[in-house]
Structures are given as structure tokens and as C-alpha cells.
Short mmCIF file of C-alpha atoms and ligand atoms in Angstrom, two decimals:
data_model
loop_
_atom_site.label_atom_id
_atom_site.label_comp_id
_atom_site.label_asym_id
_atom_site.label_seq_id
_atom_site.Cartn_x
_atom_site.Cartn_y
_atom_site.Cartn_z
CA UNK A 34 -23.36 -26.53 -5.64
CA UNK A 35 -20.64 -25.44 -8.48
CA UNK A 36 -17.13 -24.43 -6.13
CA UNK A 37 -16.82 -20.73 -6.85
CA UNK A 38 -14.09 -20.17 -9.18
CA UNK A 39 -12.22 -18.53 -5.75
CA UNK A 40 -13.18 -19.64 -1.91
CA UNK A 41 -12.19 -18.07 1.24
CA UNK A 42 -10.75 -20.85 3.00
CA UNK A 43 -8.61 -20.73 6.42
CA UNK A 44 -5.52 -20.09 4.43
CA UNK A 45 -6.54 -17.39 2.14
CA UNK A 46 -7.95 -17.17 -1.11
CA UNK A 47 -8.47 -20.20 -3.16
CA UNK A 48 -8.62 -21.61 -6.50
CA UNK A 49 -9.44 -24.44 -5.97
CA UNK A 50 -9.51 -25.64 -10.15
CA UNK A 51 -5.89 -24.50 -10.26
CA UNK A 52 -4.66 -25.29 -7.00
CA UNK A 53 -3.32 -21.90 -6.13
CA UNK A 54 -3.82 -18.83 -3.96
CA UNK A 55 -4.05 -15.86 -4.19
CA UNK A 56 -2.06 -13.95 -1.09
CA UNK A 57 -2.60 -17.30 0.63
CA UNK A 58 -2.29 -16.07 5.17
CA UNK A 59 -0.82 -19.13 5.48
CA UNK A 60 2.12 -21.19 3.61
CA UNK A 61 0.66 -23.02 0.69
CA UNK A 62 2.57 -24.55 -2.50
CA UNK A 63 1.82 -21.94 -4.93
CA UNK A 64 0.67 -18.35 -4.59
CA UNK A 65 -0.25 -14.96 -6.53
CA UNK A 66 0.50 -12.45 -4.66
CA UNK A 67 -0.39 -9.32 -5.71
CA UNK A 68 2.05 -7.03 -3.97
CA UNK A 69 5.43 -6.65 -1.37
CA UNK A 70 3.26 -4.76 1.62
CA UNK A 71 3.83 -7.16 4.77
CA UNK A 72 -0.04 -8.46 5.51
CA UNK A 73 -0.16 -9.84 1.02
CA UNK A 74 3.06 -11.34 0.55
CA UNK A 75 4.02 -13.70 4.07
CA UNK A 76 6.62 -15.62 4.40
CA UNK A 77 6.55 -19.44 3.79
CA UNK A 78 5.00 -20.50 0.39
CA UNK A 79 6.56 -23.15 -2.05
CA UNK A 80 6.44 -21.28 -5.06
CA UNK A 81 5.53 -17.10 -6.40
CA UNK A 82 4.27 -15.13 -8.52
CA UNK A 83 4.41 -11.67 -8.88
CA UNK A 84 4.76 -8.27 -11.08
CA UNK A 85 8.43 -8.52 -11.95
CA UNK A 86 8.63 -5.14 -10.24
CA UNK A 87 7.18 -6.82 -6.81
CA UNK A 88 10.23 -9.16 -7.52
CA UNK A 89 13.31 -7.12 -5.53
CA UNK A 90 10.38 -6.31 -2.94
CA UNK A 91 10.28 -9.01 -2.09
CA UNK A 92 13.52 -10.76 -2.31
CA UNK A 93 14.03 -7.71 0.17
CA UNK A 94 11.42 -8.29 2.25
CA UNK A 95 11.68 -12.41 2.90
CA UNK A 96 15.40 -13.33 1.87
CA UNK A 97 15.96 -16.29 -0.67
CA UNK A 98 12.33 -17.65 -2.03
CA UNK A 99 11.27 -19.48 -5.38
CA UNK A 100 9.64 -15.90 -6.86
CA UNK A 101 8.53 -15.96 -10.69
CA UNK A 102 7.46 -12.54 -12.08
CA UNK A 103 4.93 -11.36 -14.86
CA UNK A 104 4.20 -8.71 -16.51
CA UNK A 105 0.86 -6.59 -17.08
CA UNK A 106 -1.11 -8.52 -18.94
CA UNK A 107 0.58 -11.40 -19.94
CA UNK A 108 -1.58 -14.38 -19.08
CA UNK A 109 -0.65 -17.67 -17.99
CA UNK A 110 -2.56 -20.78 -17.69
CA UNK A 111 -2.54 -22.80 -14.33
CA UNK A 112 -4.69 -26.33 -15.25
CA UNK A 113 -7.13 -24.27 -17.78
CA UNK A 114 -7.51 -21.79 -14.75
CA UNK A 115 -6.23 -18.22 -16.78
CA UNK A 116 -4.81 -15.84 -14.58
CA UNK A 117 -2.77 -12.47 -15.63
CA UNK A 118 -1.79 -9.58 -13.48
CA UNK A 119 -2.75 -5.65 -13.90
CA UNK A 120 -1.69 -2.40 -12.16
CA UNK A 121 -3.81 -1.72 -9.08
CA UNK A 122 -1.89 1.70 -8.67
CA UNK A 123 -1.39 0.89 -5.37
CA UNK A 124 2.72 1.22 -4.81
CA UNK A 125 5.08 0.16 -7.15
CA UNK A 126 4.41 -3.27 -8.67
CA UNK A 127 0.69 -3.43 -6.57
CA UNK A 128 -1.38 -6.23 -9.33
CA UNK A 129 -4.70 -6.39 -9.55
CA UNK A 130 -5.57 -10.43 -9.87
CA UNK A 131 -7.74 -11.83 -12.94
CA UNK A 132 -8.91 -15.07 -12.67
CA UNK A 133 -10.82 -16.83 -15.65
CA UNK A 134 -12.07 -19.89 -16.38
CA UNK A 135 -14.95 -20.98 -19.00
CA UNK A 136 -15.59 -18.00 -20.01
CA UNK A 137 -16.00 -16.76 -16.15
CA UNK A 138 -13.83 -13.65 -14.46
CA UNK A 139 -12.74 -12.38 -10.98
CA UNK A 140 -10.46 -9.78 -10.01
CA UNK A 141 -9.06 -9.52 -7.06
CA UNK A 142 -7.65 -6.39 -6.24
CA UNK A 143 -5.52 -7.28 -3.07
CA UNK A 144 -4.98 -3.34 -1.96
CA UNK A 145 -5.40 -0.57 -4.63
CA UNK A 146 -6.13 3.17 -5.57
CA UNK A 147 -7.33 5.30 -8.85
CA UNK A 148 -5.43 8.32 -9.25
CA UNK A 149 -2.15 7.72 -10.76
CA UNK A 150 0.64 8.66 -8.05
CA UNK A 151 3.71 8.96 -10.54
CA UNK A 152 5.43 6.28 -9.19
CA UNK A 153 3.53 3.18 -9.25
CA UNK A 154 1.64 2.09 -12.20
CA UNK A 155 -1.56 3.74 -12.69
CA UNK A 156 -5.00 1.40 -12.08
CA UNK A 157 -6.85 -0.39 -15.09
CA UNK A 158 -10.42 -1.04 -14.18
CA UNK A 159 -11.02 -4.30 -15.35
CA UNK A 160 -14.59 -5.74 -16.92
CA UNK A 161 -15.21 -8.94 -14.72
CA UNK A 162 -18.45 -10.67 -13.18
CA UNK A 163 -17.06 -11.02 -9.27
CA UNK A 164 -15.17 -8.18 -8.09
CA UNK A 165 -13.03 -8.58 -5.23
CA UNK A 166 -12.09 -5.17 -3.14
CA UNK A 167 -10.53 -3.81 -0.28
CA UNK A 168 -12.17 -1.35 1.74
CA UNK A 169 -9.70 0.78 3.77
CA UNK A 170 -11.42 3.29 3.29
CA UNK A 171 -15.02 2.77 2.72
CA UNK A 172 -17.10 5.84 4.25
CA UNK A 173 -18.27 8.62 2.26
CA UNK A 174 -16.24 11.22 5.16
CA UNK A 175 -13.17 9.52 2.97
CA UNK A 176 -12.61 12.13 -0.03
CA UNK A 177 -8.55 12.74 -1.53
CA UNK A 178 -7.51 16.09 -2.31
CA UNK A 179 -5.65 16.30 -5.48
CA UNK A 180 -1.93 14.58 -4.87
CA UNK A 181 -0.56 17.77 -6.76
CA UNK A 182 -1.90 19.75 -3.93
CA UNK A 183 -1.49 18.08 -0.86
CA UNK A 184 2.34 17.51 -1.88
CA UNK A 185 3.14 21.24 -2.95
CA UNK A 186 1.31 21.78 1.35
CA UNK A 187 3.62 19.72 2.23
CA UNK A 188 7.15 21.43 0.77
CA UNK A 189 5.64 24.30 1.60
CA UNK A 190 5.44 23.36 5.95
CA UNK A 191 8.90 21.93 4.92
CA UNK A 192 9.50 25.24 3.81
CA UNK A 193 8.43 27.01 7.28
CA UNK A 194 9.93 24.94 9.94
CA UNK A 195 13.07 25.74 7.58
CA UNK A 196 12.34 29.44 8.31
CA UNK A 197 11.63 29.11 11.74
CA UNK A 198 15.22 27.23 11.98
CA UNK A 199 13.96 23.52 13.03
CA UNK A 200 13.93 19.86 11.57
CA UNK A 201 10.50 18.67 10.09
CA UNK A 202 10.12 14.86 10.58
CA UNK A 203 7.55 13.49 7.63
CA UNK A 204 5.81 9.75 8.71
CA UNK A 205 5.24 7.68 5.50
CA UNK A 206 5.18 3.88 5.40
CA UNK A 207 8.52 2.60 4.88
CA UNK A 208 7.12 0.53 1.44
CA UNK A 209 4.96 2.77 -0.72
CA UNK A 210 3.95 6.15 1.30
CA UNK A 211 8.26 6.80 1.57
CA UNK A 212 8.91 6.86 -1.89
CA UNK A 213 5.64 8.68 -3.27
CA UNK A 214 6.80 11.25 -0.53
CA UNK A 215 10.38 11.35 -1.53
CA UNK A 216 10.01 11.61 -5.38
CA UNK A 217 7.98 15.01 -5.14
CA UNK A 218 9.87 16.64 -2.37
CA UNK A 219 11.73 19.55 -3.38
CA UNK A 220 15.49 19.21 -3.31
CA UNK A 221 15.40 23.16 -3.91
CA UNK A 222 14.18 23.76 0.31
CA UNK A 223 17.20 21.18 1.53
CA UNK A 224 18.60 17.53 2.08
CA UNK A 225 16.32 14.70 2.65
CA UNK A 226 17.39 12.62 5.60
CA UNK A 227 16.35 9.08 6.31
CA UNK A 228 15.41 6.33 8.68
CA UNK A 229 17.22 3.14 7.96
CA UNK A 230 13.57 1.25 6.89
CA UNK A 231 12.84 4.16 4.22
CA UNK A 232 16.38 4.05 2.93
CA UNK A 233 16.66 0.57 2.69
CA UNK A 234 13.19 -0.03 1.05
CA UNK A 235 14.39 2.85 -1.28
CA UNK A 236 17.70 1.68 -2.24
CA UNK A 237 15.71 -1.48 -3.84
CA UNK A 238 13.19 0.78 -5.83
CA UNK A 239 16.12 3.51 -7.05
CA UNK A 240 16.16 0.98 -9.88
CA UNK A 241 12.80 1.14 -10.69
CA UNK A 242 12.42 4.79 -10.66
CA UNK A 243 13.80 7.87 -10.43
CA UNK A 244 14.14 9.55 -6.62
CA UNK A 245 16.39 12.49 -5.38
CA UNK A 246 19.10 11.73 -2.98
CA UNK A 247 18.66 11.03 0.29
CA UNK A 248 21.56 10.55 3.38
CA UNK A 249 20.61 7.82 6.06
CA UNK A 250 20.62 8.33 9.46
CA UNK A 251 22.90 7.43 11.58
CA UNK A 252 24.89 7.74 15.30
CA UNK A 253 27.48 9.99 13.31
CA UNK A 254 25.21 12.24 12.30
CA UNK A 255 24.67 15.64 14.22
CA UNK A 256 21.23 17.46 14.71
CA UNK A 257 22.69 20.97 13.66
CA UNK A 258 23.33 18.93 10.31
CA UNK A 259 19.93 18.15 9.80
CA UNK A 260 18.44 21.52 11.43
CA UNK A 261 16.27 22.97 8.24
CA UNK A 262 16.21 19.96 6.22
CA UNK A 263 14.24 16.89 6.16
CA UNK A 264 13.26 13.24 7.91
CA UNK A 265 11.85 11.27 6.65
CA UNK A 266 9.99 8.63 9.05
CA UNK A 267 8.18 5.68 9.87
CA UNK A 268 5.23 5.67 11.82
CA UNK A 269 6.41 3.71 13.97
CA UNK A 270 9.32 5.68 15.15
CA UNK A 271 7.66 8.39 16.21
CA UNK A 272 7.64 8.61 19.81
CA UNK A 273 11.26 7.08 19.71
CA UNK A 274 14.54 8.30 21.19
CA UNK A 275 15.91 8.54 18.25
CA UNK A 276 12.95 10.82 17.06
CA UNK A 277 13.41 12.94 20.38
CA UNK A 278 17.84 13.68 19.76
CA UNK A 279 16.16 15.70 16.42
CA UNK A 280 14.88 18.98 18.69
CA UNK A 281 13.91 21.05 17.71
CA UNK A 282 11.36 19.77 15.17
CA UNK A 283 8.17 19.71 13.91
CA UNK A 284 6.12 16.40 12.80
CA UNK A 285 3.60 15.42 10.60
CA UNK A 286 2.16 12.75 8.82
CA UNK A 287 0.93 11.91 5.62
CA UNK A 288 -2.15 9.13 5.77
CA UNK A 289 -5.61 8.77 4.21
CA UNK A 290 -6.58 8.24 8.31
CA UNK A 291 -5.33 12.11 9.07
CA UNK A 292 -9.03 12.52 7.45
CA UNK A 293 -9.76 12.17 10.76
CA UNK A 294 -8.29 14.80 13.35
CA UNK A 295 -8.76 12.23 16.31
CA UNK A 296 -6.32 10.54 14.94
CA UNK A 297 -3.19 13.02 14.51
CA UNK A 298 -4.74 14.13 17.99
CA UNK A 299 -3.91 10.09 19.20
CA UNK A 300 -0.44 10.09 17.66
CA UNK A 301 0.52 13.47 18.63
CA UNK A 302 1.69 14.79 15.38
CA UNK A 303 1.82 18.44 14.95
CA UNK A 304 0.22 18.41 11.21
CA UNK A 305 -1.76 15.90 9.36
CA UNK A 306 -1.60 15.98 5.58
CA UNK A 307 -4.43 13.13 4.32
CA UNK A 308 -2.53 11.42 1.10
CA UNK A 309 -3.36 7.91 0.94
CA UNK A 310 -2.14 4.41 -1.50
CA UNK A 311 -5.64 3.36 -1.23
CA UNK A 312 -9.28 4.46 -3.02
CA UNK A 313 -11.72 7.02 -0.94
CA UNK A 314 -15.50 6.42 -1.01
CA UNK A 315 -15.80 8.14 -4.92
CA UNK A 316 -13.13 6.04 -5.61
CA UNK A 317 -14.32 2.63 -4.48
CA UNK A 318 -17.52 3.18 -6.43
CA UNK A 319 -16.41 4.55 -9.95
CA UNK A 320 -14.28 1.51 -9.36
CA UNK A 321 -17.04 -0.86 -9.07
CA UNK A 322 -19.16 0.48 -11.54
CA UNK A 323 -16.16 0.54 -14.40
CA UNK A 324 -15.61 -3.17 -13.61
CA UNK A 325 -19.49 -4.22 -14.58
CA UNK A 326 -19.31 -6.81 -12.09
CA UNK A 327 -23.32 -8.11 -10.83
CA UNK A 328 -20.71 -9.43 -7.34
CA UNK A 329 -18.99 -8.17 -4.93
CA UNK A 330 -16.34 -9.00 -2.54
CA UNK A 331 -15.30 -6.77 0.48
CA UNK A 332 -12.11 -7.98 2.30
CA UNK A 333 -10.81 -5.90 4.68
CA UNK A 334 -11.18 -2.39 6.01
CA UNK A 335 -15.05 -1.06 6.32
CA UNK A 336 -16.13 -3.83 4.54
CA UNK A 337 -19.71 -4.26 6.46
CA UNK A 338 -21.09 -0.79 6.29
CA UNK A 339 -19.70 -0.30 2.80
CA UNK A 340 -21.54 -3.66 1.73
CA UNK A 341 -24.54 -2.92 2.99
CA UNK A 342 -24.38 0.51 0.72
CA UNK A 343 -24.01 -1.31 -2.16
CA UNK A 344 -26.79 -3.61 -1.40
CA UNK A 345 -28.83 -0.79 -1.31
CA UNK A 346 -27.45 0.45 -4.98
CA UNK A 347 -28.40 -3.39 -6.32
CA UNK A 348 -25.39 -4.97 -5.97
CA UNK A 349 -24.91 -8.75 -4.98
CA UNK A 350 -22.72 -7.97 -1.70
CA UNK A 351 -21.20 -9.44 0.77
CA UNK A 352 -18.25 -9.02 3.08
CA UNK A 353 -15.51 -12.15 3.71
CA UNK A 354 -13.13 -12.50 6.24
CA UNK A 355 -9.22 -12.44 5.73
CA UNK A 356 -6.25 -11.26 7.20
CA UNK A 357 -5.31 -7.76 5.24
CA UNK A 358 -4.53 -4.82 7.06
CA UNK A 359 -1.13 -3.65 7.17
CA UNK A 360 -0.42 -1.47 9.37
CA UNK A 361 0.73 -3.78 12.64
CA UNK A 362 3.14 -5.53 10.52
CA UNK A 363 4.69 -2.20 9.34
CA UNK A 364 4.91 -1.40 12.90
CA UNK A 365 6.76 -4.97 13.40
CA UNK A 366 8.45 -4.78 10.46
CA UNK A 367 10.31 -0.46 11.35
CA UNK A 368 10.95 -0.92 15.33
CA UNK A 369 13.50 -4.24 13.30
CA UNK A 370 14.99 -1.29 11.30
CA UNK A 371 15.19 0.99 14.16
CA UNK A 372 16.54 -1.54 16.56
CA UNK A 373 19.03 -1.68 13.60
CA UNK A 374 20.59 1.35 13.80
ZN1 LIG B 181 -0.74 -2.56 0.56
ZN1 LIG B 182 -4.19 -4.34 2.01
#
């Protein structure tokens, strides 16, 4: 039996013909990286190739590494295998990785979403034979409300809290979600304050996107200054002494998980806004159809349920185990930054 173009190995997704890994979880010589989240761009590879907008992000996260930036659709050939990066719409600089050899095409999505968030390059479906998809939200219960509506609700929530003389604390991941929220916060309502993890990452991305002004919260920041204003913080800051000093405050989280009321209650958050940087159920199905792929490989999220559903629809679908899934890593990153304040 001939070796598949991409194989799932103990180091990561491997293209044997090219000697290259895609988002490997163990240190390797050659890695092509889909995006800057910690579970996809890890330490220790000898050479990194990624979209040029992801270059400043991973240099910030990983320090001095050997990295080459590519443009959307730019082809590069390694040992007769043709690679190119295409927008995944997940976060700034996030790519799908297209791999072609002798007319056979595979696409690896990394993480992706179909709605244009206005700061990431919008997702483009790519025709392929085999499509490797995440299924973080691969259940029919996940169906997103349009972003404009969610963001308007967030601004209204902030204005109401201000009218009650309270500080609004909004939780979102420091890379991606926080900047998406920041871009659309209405500065007519008040000022935007940030946690260190979010401030640092936003600073890295300011040359790429026009963001409103933010003020880093430091030891010198008085809680009176925060009243009526909004604080952007990573989810891990919830329940910390850093937050407790801000009373009176109201908390909210912006995440796809807010679909489940229980998620909000368990995390003791006052309000949940359903806003995700991943595909919802219809988004996953529409993208799969648009690729024209017959073979689908599900990598992380509700993989078993989702691949079973795809098989019922006539696809040749299966699940492969990977080490992707970003919440844990985000927590680790954010707590490091909390300690630094
Ligand atoms: Zn991600
Ligand atoms: Zn992921």
C-alpha cells in the first residue's frame, strides 16, 4: 500500500516525501505552522515556515527561532511536494496548509472559522481530495449569531454597567479573541484597560490592524480610574486577586462555550456572549462541502460524533488523535503574565 501524502505520527502530521511536519507537537527539523496558538506553534523546531503575519506572533511567543514568512497562495516546493498557505479566518495570520504531489491534494485547516471577523484574512475554501478538519464545535447545538449582533450586545452591556457605576470585566483569549473584541469596543462609552498578556500581544499586532487605544493595568492603577470603563482580561485571570481589587465589577466571557449555560455558571461569570474563532456546526459542514473532498480526517474537538455524522452523509471520514486543543495552553500563558504584573 502506498504511503499517504500526510501521516499521523508520534511527532505530528508528517509529509514523508518532503520530510516536513505540519504543526508538529514534538521538536522536528522542518515545521510548517498554521497559526500562533501554543498548541499549533510549539518550541524547539529547527526551521519554521508560516504566513508572514504569523511571524511577529511566534517570534513574540517563542523567542529567537529560524522562521520564514510566506504570502497567501505563494507556492514553495520541497522535494517535489508543492505547499501553499491559504487564509483560515481563525486569528490574524492563520492559514490552511495545502499539500500537493502528483495531482493529489490534501488540505490541513489547523483551526478555522467561516465568518469574516474583520481582523483575520477571511477563510477561503480550497478544493482538495483529503481535508483535515478540526471539530472543536462539531455538534448541532453550536450555531453562531452574526458577529455584529454579538458585539453590539457587548457594547450595550458595557454601557449598562457604566450607568450602574461598575467596572466591566470581559474575558477572552489573549491571542485572537481579545483583539477581535478590542477592535469593535465602542470608545464613546469609556476607556479600555488591559491585562498584561493582552496588552503585550495587542502591541505585537498593532502594526497589522488599527486598534483603539488601550491602557495597561499596573500596580499604580487605582480602581476608581476603572469605574465605568472596561477591562479586557484572559480567562485565567478570573477569580485572581488582580480581579478582586476591582470591585464593584461585573464579569462576562466571550466564547463559543457560552452556548452552554452550565459553562457560565461553573466559571461563575455574570454574563456569557457566544463568540467563537472556530466554525459552528453549519460552518463545518458548508466548508467540507465546498472543498469537494471525499476523504475527511477529524483532528480535535467532537471528532467521534462529527466523523460519524459525516459517514452517514456518505463521506469517507475518520478521526486521528493529535495534541491540539488550546484552552490549557492559554491558561499557562496567561498565568505567566499575571505573575509578571
Ligand atoms: Zn487556534
Ligand atoms: Zn486548535
